[in-house]
mmCIF file of C-alpha atoms in Angstrom:
data_model
loop_
_atom_site.group_PDB
_atom_site.id
_atom_site.type_symbol
_atom_site.label_atom_id
_atom_site.label_comp_id
_atom_site.label_asym_id
_atom_site.label_seq_id
_atom_site.Cartn_x
_atom_site.Cartn_y
_atom_site.Cartn_z
ATOM 1 C CA MET A 1 -25.838 -9.517 -11.766
ATOM 2 C CA LEU A 2 -22.982 -11.948 -11.373
ATOM 3 C CA PRO A 3 -23.321 -14.775 -8.851
ATOM 4 C CA LYS A 4 -22.071 -13.901 -5.387
ATOM 5 C CA LYS A 5 -19.079 -16.179 -5.249
ATOM 6 C CA ALA A 6 -15.720 -15.545 -3.636
ATOM 7 C CA SER A 7 -14.127 -15.933 -7.060
ATOM 8 C CA GLU A 8 -16.323 -13.263 -8.676
ATOM 9 C CA ASN A 9 -16.185 -9.487 -8.564
ATOM 10 C CA LYS A 10 -19.327 -7.929 -7.069
ATOM 11 C CA THR A 11 -19.692 -5.230 -9.731
ATOM 12 C CA PRO A 12 -23.145 -5.441 -11.359
ATOM 13 C CA HIS A 13 -21.526 -5.284 -14.809
ATOM 14 C CA LEU A 14 -20.450 -8.359 -16.721
ATOM 15 C CA PRO A 15 -16.689 -8.404 -17.386
ATOM 16 C CA GLU A 16 -17.165 -7.925 -21.138
ATOM 17 C CA ASP A 17 -19.450 -4.894 -20.550
ATOM 18 C CA TYR A 18 -17.527 -3.230 -17.741
ATOM 19 C CA ASP A 19 -15.455 -0.730 -19.726
ATOM 20 C CA THR A 20 -18.415 0.605 -21.709
ATOM 21 C CA LYS A 21 -20.687 0.953 -18.673
ATOM 22 C CA ILE A 22 -18.486 2.260 -15.889
ATOM 23 C CA SER A 23 -17.930 5.822 -17.161
ATOM 24 C CA SER A 24 -21.678 6.492 -17.091
ATOM 25 C CA VAL A 25 -21.813 5.325 -13.469
ATOM 26 C CA LEU A 26 -18.684 6.755 -11.833
ATOM 27 C CA PRO A 27 -17.906 10.460 -12.266
ATOM 28 C CA PHE A 28 -14.299 11.103 -13.361
ATOM 29 C CA TYR A 29 -13.507 7.381 -13.508
ATOM 30 C CA THR A 30 -10.790 7.813 -16.144
ATOM 31 C CA PHE A 31 -9.240 10.541 -13.987
ATOM 32 C CA PHE A 32 -8.837 8.016 -11.168
ATOM 33 C CA HIS A 33 -6.428 6.122 -13.406
ATOM 34 C CA GLN A 34 -4.597 9.189 -14.699
ATOM 35 C CA GLU A 35 -4.169 10.717 -11.257
ATOM 36 C CA THR A 36 -2.912 7.376 -9.939
ATOM 37 C CA ILE A 37 -0.319 7.289 -12.711
ATOM 38 C CA ASN A 38 0.619 10.922 -12.055
ATOM 39 C CA LEU A 39 1.078 10.158 -8.364
ATOM 40 C CA VAL A 40 3.296 7.143 -9.071
ATOM 41 C CA LYS A 41 5.379 9.361 -11.374
ATOM 42 C CA SER A 42 5.836 11.719 -8.416
ATOM 43 C CA LEU A 43 7.491 9.055 -6.259
ATOM 44 C CA PRO A 44 11.280 9.247 -5.746
ATOM 45 C CA SER A 45 11.896 6.393 -8.210
ATOM 46 C CA PRO A 46 9.773 4.347 -10.625
ATOM 47 C CA PRO A 47 8.436 1.101 -9.154
ATOM 48 C CA LYS A 48 10.170 -2.139 -10.032
ATOM 49 C CA VAL A 49 7.029 -4.109 -9.160
ATOM 50 C CA TRP A 50 3.496 -2.699 -9.291
ATOM 51 C CA MET A 51 0.609 -4.865 -8.099
ATOM 52 C CA ASP A 52 -2.911 -3.912 -9.163
ATOM 53 C CA THR A 53 -5.472 -5.656 -6.977
ATOM 54 C CA GLY A 54 -9.073 -5.542 -8.110
ATOM 55 C CA CYS A 55 -7.532 -4.943 -11.535
ATOM 56 C CA GLY A 56 -10.792 -5.594 -13.366
ATOM 57 C CA THR A 57 -10.354 -5.558 -17.129
ATOM 58 C CA GLY A 58 -6.822 -4.164 -16.877
ATOM 59 C CA SER A 59 -7.619 -0.567 -17.835
ATOM 60 C CA LEU A 60 -5.233 1.043 -15.342
ATOM 61 C CA VAL A 61 -2.286 -1.144 -16.290
ATOM 62 C CA SER A 62 -3.027 -0.733 -20.009
ATOM 63 C CA LYS A 63 -2.471 3.014 -19.508
ATOM 64 C CA ALA A 64 0.489 2.679 -17.154
ATOM 65 C CA ILE A 65 2.579 -0.006 -18.824
ATOM 66 C CA GLY A 66 3.782 2.249 -21.636
ATOM 67 C CA GLN A 67 4.800 4.969 -19.174
ATOM 68 C CA PHE A 68 6.858 2.775 -16.831
ATOM 69 C CA SER A 69 9.191 0.907 -19.135
ATOM 70 C CA ASN A 70 11.097 -0.973 -16.429
ATOM 71 C CA THR A 71 8.159 -1.893 -14.204
ATOM 72 C CA ARG A 72 6.712 -5.389 -13.835
ATOM 73 C CA PHE A 73 2.966 -5.489 -13.236
ATOM 74 C CA LEU A 74 1.119 -8.068 -11.137
ATOM 75 C CA MET A 75 -2.577 -8.451 -11.946
ATOM 76 C CA LEU A 76 -5.004 -9.645 -9.259
ATOM 77 C CA ASP A 77 -8.799 -9.779 -9.224
ATOM 78 C CA PRO A 78 -11.400 -11.948 -7.471
ATOM 79 C CA SER A 79 -13.083 -12.610 -10.837
ATOM 80 C CA GLU A 80 -11.523 -14.991 -13.349
ATOM 81 C CA GLY A 81 -13.786 -13.367 -15.946
ATOM 82 C CA MET A 82 -12.226 -9.970 -15.279
ATOM 83 C CA LEU A 83 -8.726 -11.443 -15.456
ATOM 84 C CA GLU A 84 -9.574 -13.012 -18.815
ATOM 85 C CA GLN A 85 -10.715 -9.636 -20.127
ATOM 86 C CA ALA A 86 -7.460 -8.121 -18.836
ATOM 87 C CA ARG A 87 -5.432 -10.816 -20.607
ATOM 88 C CA GLU A 88 -7.163 -9.971 -23.876
ATOM 89 C CA LYS A 89 -6.717 -6.226 -23.406
ATOM 90 C CA LEU A 90 -3.010 -6.595 -22.600
ATOM 91 C CA ALA A 91 -2.263 -9.344 -25.120
ATOM 92 C CA SER A 92 0.020 -7.089 -27.155
ATOM 93 C CA CYS A 93 2.195 -6.214 -24.135
ATOM 94 C CA SER A 94 5.408 -8.031 -23.320
ATOM 95 C CA THR A 95 4.589 -11.141 -21.314
ATOM 96 C CA GLY A 96 7.815 -10.651 -19.361
ATOM 97 C CA ARG A 97 6.339 -7.540 -17.780
ATOM 98 C CA LEU A 98 2.962 -8.981 -16.798
ATOM 99 C CA ASP A 99 2.072 -11.648 -14.256
ATOM 100 C CA PHE A 100 -1.552 -12.717 -13.909
ATOM 101 C CA LEU A 101 -2.047 -14.018 -10.397
ATOM 102 C CA LYS A 102 -4.577 -16.647 -9.356
ATOM 103 C CA ALA A 103 -8.033 -15.093 -8.920
ATOM 104 C CA SER A 104 -8.498 -14.008 -5.310
ATOM 105 C CA PRO A 105 -9.943 -11.198 -3.203
ATOM 106 C CA THR A 106 -7.188 -9.046 -1.739
ATOM 107 C CA GLN A 107 -7.782 -10.195 1.827
ATOM 108 C CA GLU A 108 -7.503 -13.884 0.882
ATOM 109 C CA PHE A 109 -4.452 -13.591 -1.364
ATOM 110 C CA SER A 110 -1.849 -16.188 -0.399
ATOM 111 C CA GLN A 111 0.252 -16.716 -3.527
ATOM 112 C CA GLU A 112 3.971 -16.365 -2.862
ATOM 113 C CA LEU A 113 5.630 -13.484 -4.723
ATOM 114 C CA ASP A 114 9.258 -13.570 -5.767
ATOM 115 C CA GLU A 115 9.609 -9.838 -5.049
ATOM 116 C CA SER A 116 7.586 -7.486 -2.872
ATOM 117 C CA PRO A 117 5.726 -4.709 -4.704
ATOM 118 C CA ASP A 118 6.897 -1.104 -4.536
ATOM 119 C CA VAL A 119 3.370 0.043 -5.392
ATOM 120 C CA ILE A 120 -0.030 -1.557 -4.835
ATOM 121 C CA THR A 121 -3.125 -0.010 -6.375
ATOM 122 C CA ALA A 122 -6.695 -0.863 -5.365
ATOM 123 C CA ILE A 123 -9.101 1.155 -7.488
ATOM 124 C CA GLN A 124 -12.810 0.941 -6.640
ATOM 125 C CA CYS A 125 -12.664 -2.576 -5.212
ATOM 126 C CA HIS A 126 -12.457 -2.693 -1.406
ATOM 127 C CA HIS A 127 -15.767 -0.903 -0.782
ATOM 128 C CA TYR A 128 -17.478 -4.220 -1.603
ATOM 129 C CA LEU A 129 -16.064 -5.616 1.642
ATOM 130 C CA ASP A 130 -17.548 -5.439 5.125
ATOM 131 C CA ARG A 131 -15.488 -3.671 7.779
ATOM 132 C CA ASP A 132 -13.603 -6.736 8.967
ATOM 133 C CA ASN A 133 -12.656 -7.866 5.471
ATOM 134 C CA ARG A 134 -11.788 -4.324 4.421
ATOM 135 C CA ALA A 135 -9.361 -4.158 7.346
ATOM 136 C CA ARG A 136 -7.944 -7.553 6.328
ATOM 137 C CA ALA A 137 -7.501 -6.332 2.747
ATOM 138 C CA VAL A 138 -5.650 -3.204 3.845
ATOM 139 C CA ARG A 139 -3.493 -5.290 6.187
ATOM 140 C CA LYS A 140 -2.671 -7.676 3.330
ATOM 141 C CA CYS A 141 -1.549 -4.772 1.147
ATOM 142 C CA TYR A 142 0.606 -3.457 3.991
ATOM 143 C CA GLU A 143 2.213 -6.867 4.494
ATOM 144 C CA LEU A 144 2.900 -7.333 0.780
ATOM 145 C CA LEU A 145 4.553 -3.943 0.247
ATOM 146 C CA LYS A 146 8.254 -3.290 0.564
ATOM 147 C CA ASP A 147 9.323 -0.901 3.306
ATOM 148 C CA GLY A 148 8.782 2.522 1.777
ATOM 149 C CA GLY A 149 6.213 1.065 -0.611
ATOM 150 C CA VAL A 150 3.029 2.934 -1.475
ATOM 151 C CA LEU A 151 -0.618 1.863 -1.433
ATOM 152 C CA ILE A 152 -2.937 3.935 -3.640
ATOM 153 C CA THR A 153 -6.661 3.358 -3.339
ATOM 154 C CA PHE A 154 -9.861 4.911 -4.652
ATOM 155 C CA GLU A 155 -13.175 3.981 -3.054
ATOM 156 C CA ASN A 156 -16.792 5.013 -2.822
ATOM 157 C CA VAL A 157 -17.087 6.945 0.432
ATOM 158 C CA SER A 158 -19.938 7.796 2.755
ATOM 159 C CA PRO A 159 -20.861 11.355 3.732
ATOM 160 C CA LEU A 160 -20.801 12.073 7.454
ATOM 161 C CA THR A 161 -24.559 12.432 8.003
ATOM 162 C CA GLU A 162 -27.789 10.791 6.851
ATOM 163 C CA GLU A 163 -28.812 14.053 5.209
ATOM 164 C CA GLY A 164 -25.447 14.188 3.480
ATOM 165 C CA ILE A 165 -25.963 10.653 2.176
ATOM 166 C CA SER A 166 -29.354 11.655 0.730
ATOM 167 C CA VAL A 167 -27.902 14.729 -0.969
ATOM 168 C CA GLY A 168 -24.918 12.741 -2.209
ATOM 169 C CA LYS A 169 -27.134 10.076 -3.763
ATOM 170 C CA ARG A 170 -29.227 12.689 -5.598
ATOM 171 C CA TYR A 171 -26.054 14.436 -6.761
ATOM 172 C CA TRP A 172 -24.609 11.146 -8.024
ATOM 173 C CA GLY A 173 -27.942 10.185 -9.606
ATOM 174 C CA GLU A 174 -28.041 13.460 -11.558
ATOM 175 C CA PHE A 175 -24.622 12.647 -13.005
ATOM 176 C CA GLN A 176 -25.831 9.245 -14.151
ATOM 177 C CA SER A 177 -28.978 10.759 -15.661
ATOM 178 C CA ARG A 178 -26.912 13.225 -17.690
ATOM 179 C CA HIS A 179 -24.904 10.271 -18.984
ATOM 180 C CA GLY A 180 -27.876 8.385 -20.336
ATOM 181 C CA ARG A 181 -28.904 6.059 -17.537
ATOM 182 C CA THR A 182 -32.603 5.475 -16.965
ATOM 183 C CA ASP A 183 -34.378 6.355 -13.731
ATOM 184 C CA GLU A 184 -34.760 2.637 -13.012
ATOM 185 C CA GLU A 185 -31.049 1.957 -13.560
ATOM 186 C CA ILE A 186 -30.124 4.852 -11.300
ATOM 187 C CA GLU A 187 -32.498 3.722 -8.559
ATOM 188 C CA VAL A 188 -31.158 0.159 -8.666
ATOM 189 C CA HIS A 189 -27.588 1.419 -8.469
ATOM 190 C CA LEU A 190 -28.189 3.787 -5.569
ATOM 191 C CA GLU A 191 -30.069 1.100 -3.636
ATOM 192 C CA ARG A 192 -26.817 -0.891 -3.581
ATOM 193 C CA PHE A 193 -25.315 1.734 -1.216
ATOM 194 C CA GLY A 194 -24.897 0.042 2.150
ATOM 195 C CA THR A 195 -26.315 -3.273 0.907
ATOM 196 C CA GLU A 196 -23.948 -4.528 -1.826
ATOM 197 C CA TYR A 197 -21.111 -2.080 -1.345
ATOM 198 C CA PHE A 198 -20.253 -0.616 2.024
ATOM 199 C CA PRO A 199 -18.695 2.858 1.952
ATOM 200 C CA ILE A 200 -17.057 4.292 5.027
ATOM 201 C CA THR A 201 -16.360 7.958 5.710
ATOM 202 C CA ILE A 202 -13.140 9.702 4.791
ATOM 203 C CA GLU A 203 -12.308 9.976 8.496
ATOM 204 C CA GLU A 204 -12.768 6.212 8.896
ATOM 205 C CA HIS A 205 -10.545 5.561 5.883
ATOM 206 C CA LEU A 206 -7.753 7.687 7.303
ATOM 207 C CA GLU A 207 -8.072 6.053 10.719
ATOM 208 C CA LEU A 208 -7.991 2.529 9.249
ATOM 209 C CA LEU A 209 -4.913 3.243 7.144
ATOM 210 C CA ARG A 210 -3.084 4.768 10.112
ATOM 211 C CA LYS A 211 -4.050 1.919 12.448
ATOM 212 C CA THR A 212 -2.746 -0.581 9.903
ATOM 213 C CA GLY A 213 0.695 0.926 10.371
ATOM 214 C CA PHE A 214 1.346 3.188 7.388
ATOM 215 C CA ARG A 215 3.710 5.981 8.361
ATOM 216 C CA THR A 216 2.180 8.510 5.954
ATOM 217 C CA VAL A 217 -1.528 8.617 5.107
ATOM 218 C CA GLU A 218 -3.005 11.260 2.799
ATOM 219 C CA MET A 219 -6.124 11.925 0.744
ATOM 220 C CA PHE A 220 -5.353 13.266 -2.738
ATOM 221 C CA TRP A 221 -8.717 13.160 -4.550
ATOM 222 C CA TYR A 222 -12.354 13.780 -3.649
ATOM 223 C CA SER A 223 -15.344 14.102 -5.977
ATOM 224 C CA TYR A 224 -19.038 13.220 -5.669
ATOM 225 C CA MET A 225 -18.955 10.144 -3.354
ATOM 226 C CA GLN A 226 -15.487 8.870 -4.292
ATOM 227 C CA ALA A 227 -12.101 9.584 -2.738
ATOM 228 C CA GLY A 228 -8.490 8.664 -3.413
ATOM 229 C CA PHE A 229 -5.870 7.994 -0.749
ATOM 230 C CA TYR A 230 -2.185 7.143 -0.729
ATOM 231 C CA CYS A 231 -0.128 5.815 2.137
ATOM 232 C CA ILE A 232 3.515 4.914 2.610
ATOM 233 C CA LYS A 233 4.764 1.918 4.585
#
């Protein structure tokens, strides 16, 4: 596991291993990216500036950049190692369309931008935060967006009841088993629930996004113990 530093992502996977490991851990992970892209395509106009916070190794932007020819992408992650992997993955893309921001968690981001984003994506990153810092991260996204801008986020979510959490963990564990993970690996991963990542319920997500000030808040994806939301400033 990576050291627990503010500059490092809290995923248990090393940056260089992330892409090969994540699909055996998260059901439908590649669909999170495709559905995010499909949703952005459904907006009234393509984004001029798209910020991907918690960008990891750059997988989402590597898929999106060829489909949004006039969009500039801003890459942000708390881990310099992840940003380095993203730089390598996107090395063949036009440098004029990519800006790699200084490594920072969303809630602590303070770099001045020359133009506010039309879209901010946060895919599987804010559930590592406690409630106060999660609220700060959502607030930061709201503040950074243009009026009418859209935040799209996927997160691990918590079922509503303790029994639901137990069922959900077994359900998720069965997925991982079918994808080649050992019983020990599955147990270690599921023990991180509520200790290293901190899911909240769908209802709590919707309430937080509304309280932050977004005028429109919707859920557009739900599977296993993950959900996707979009909201408009």
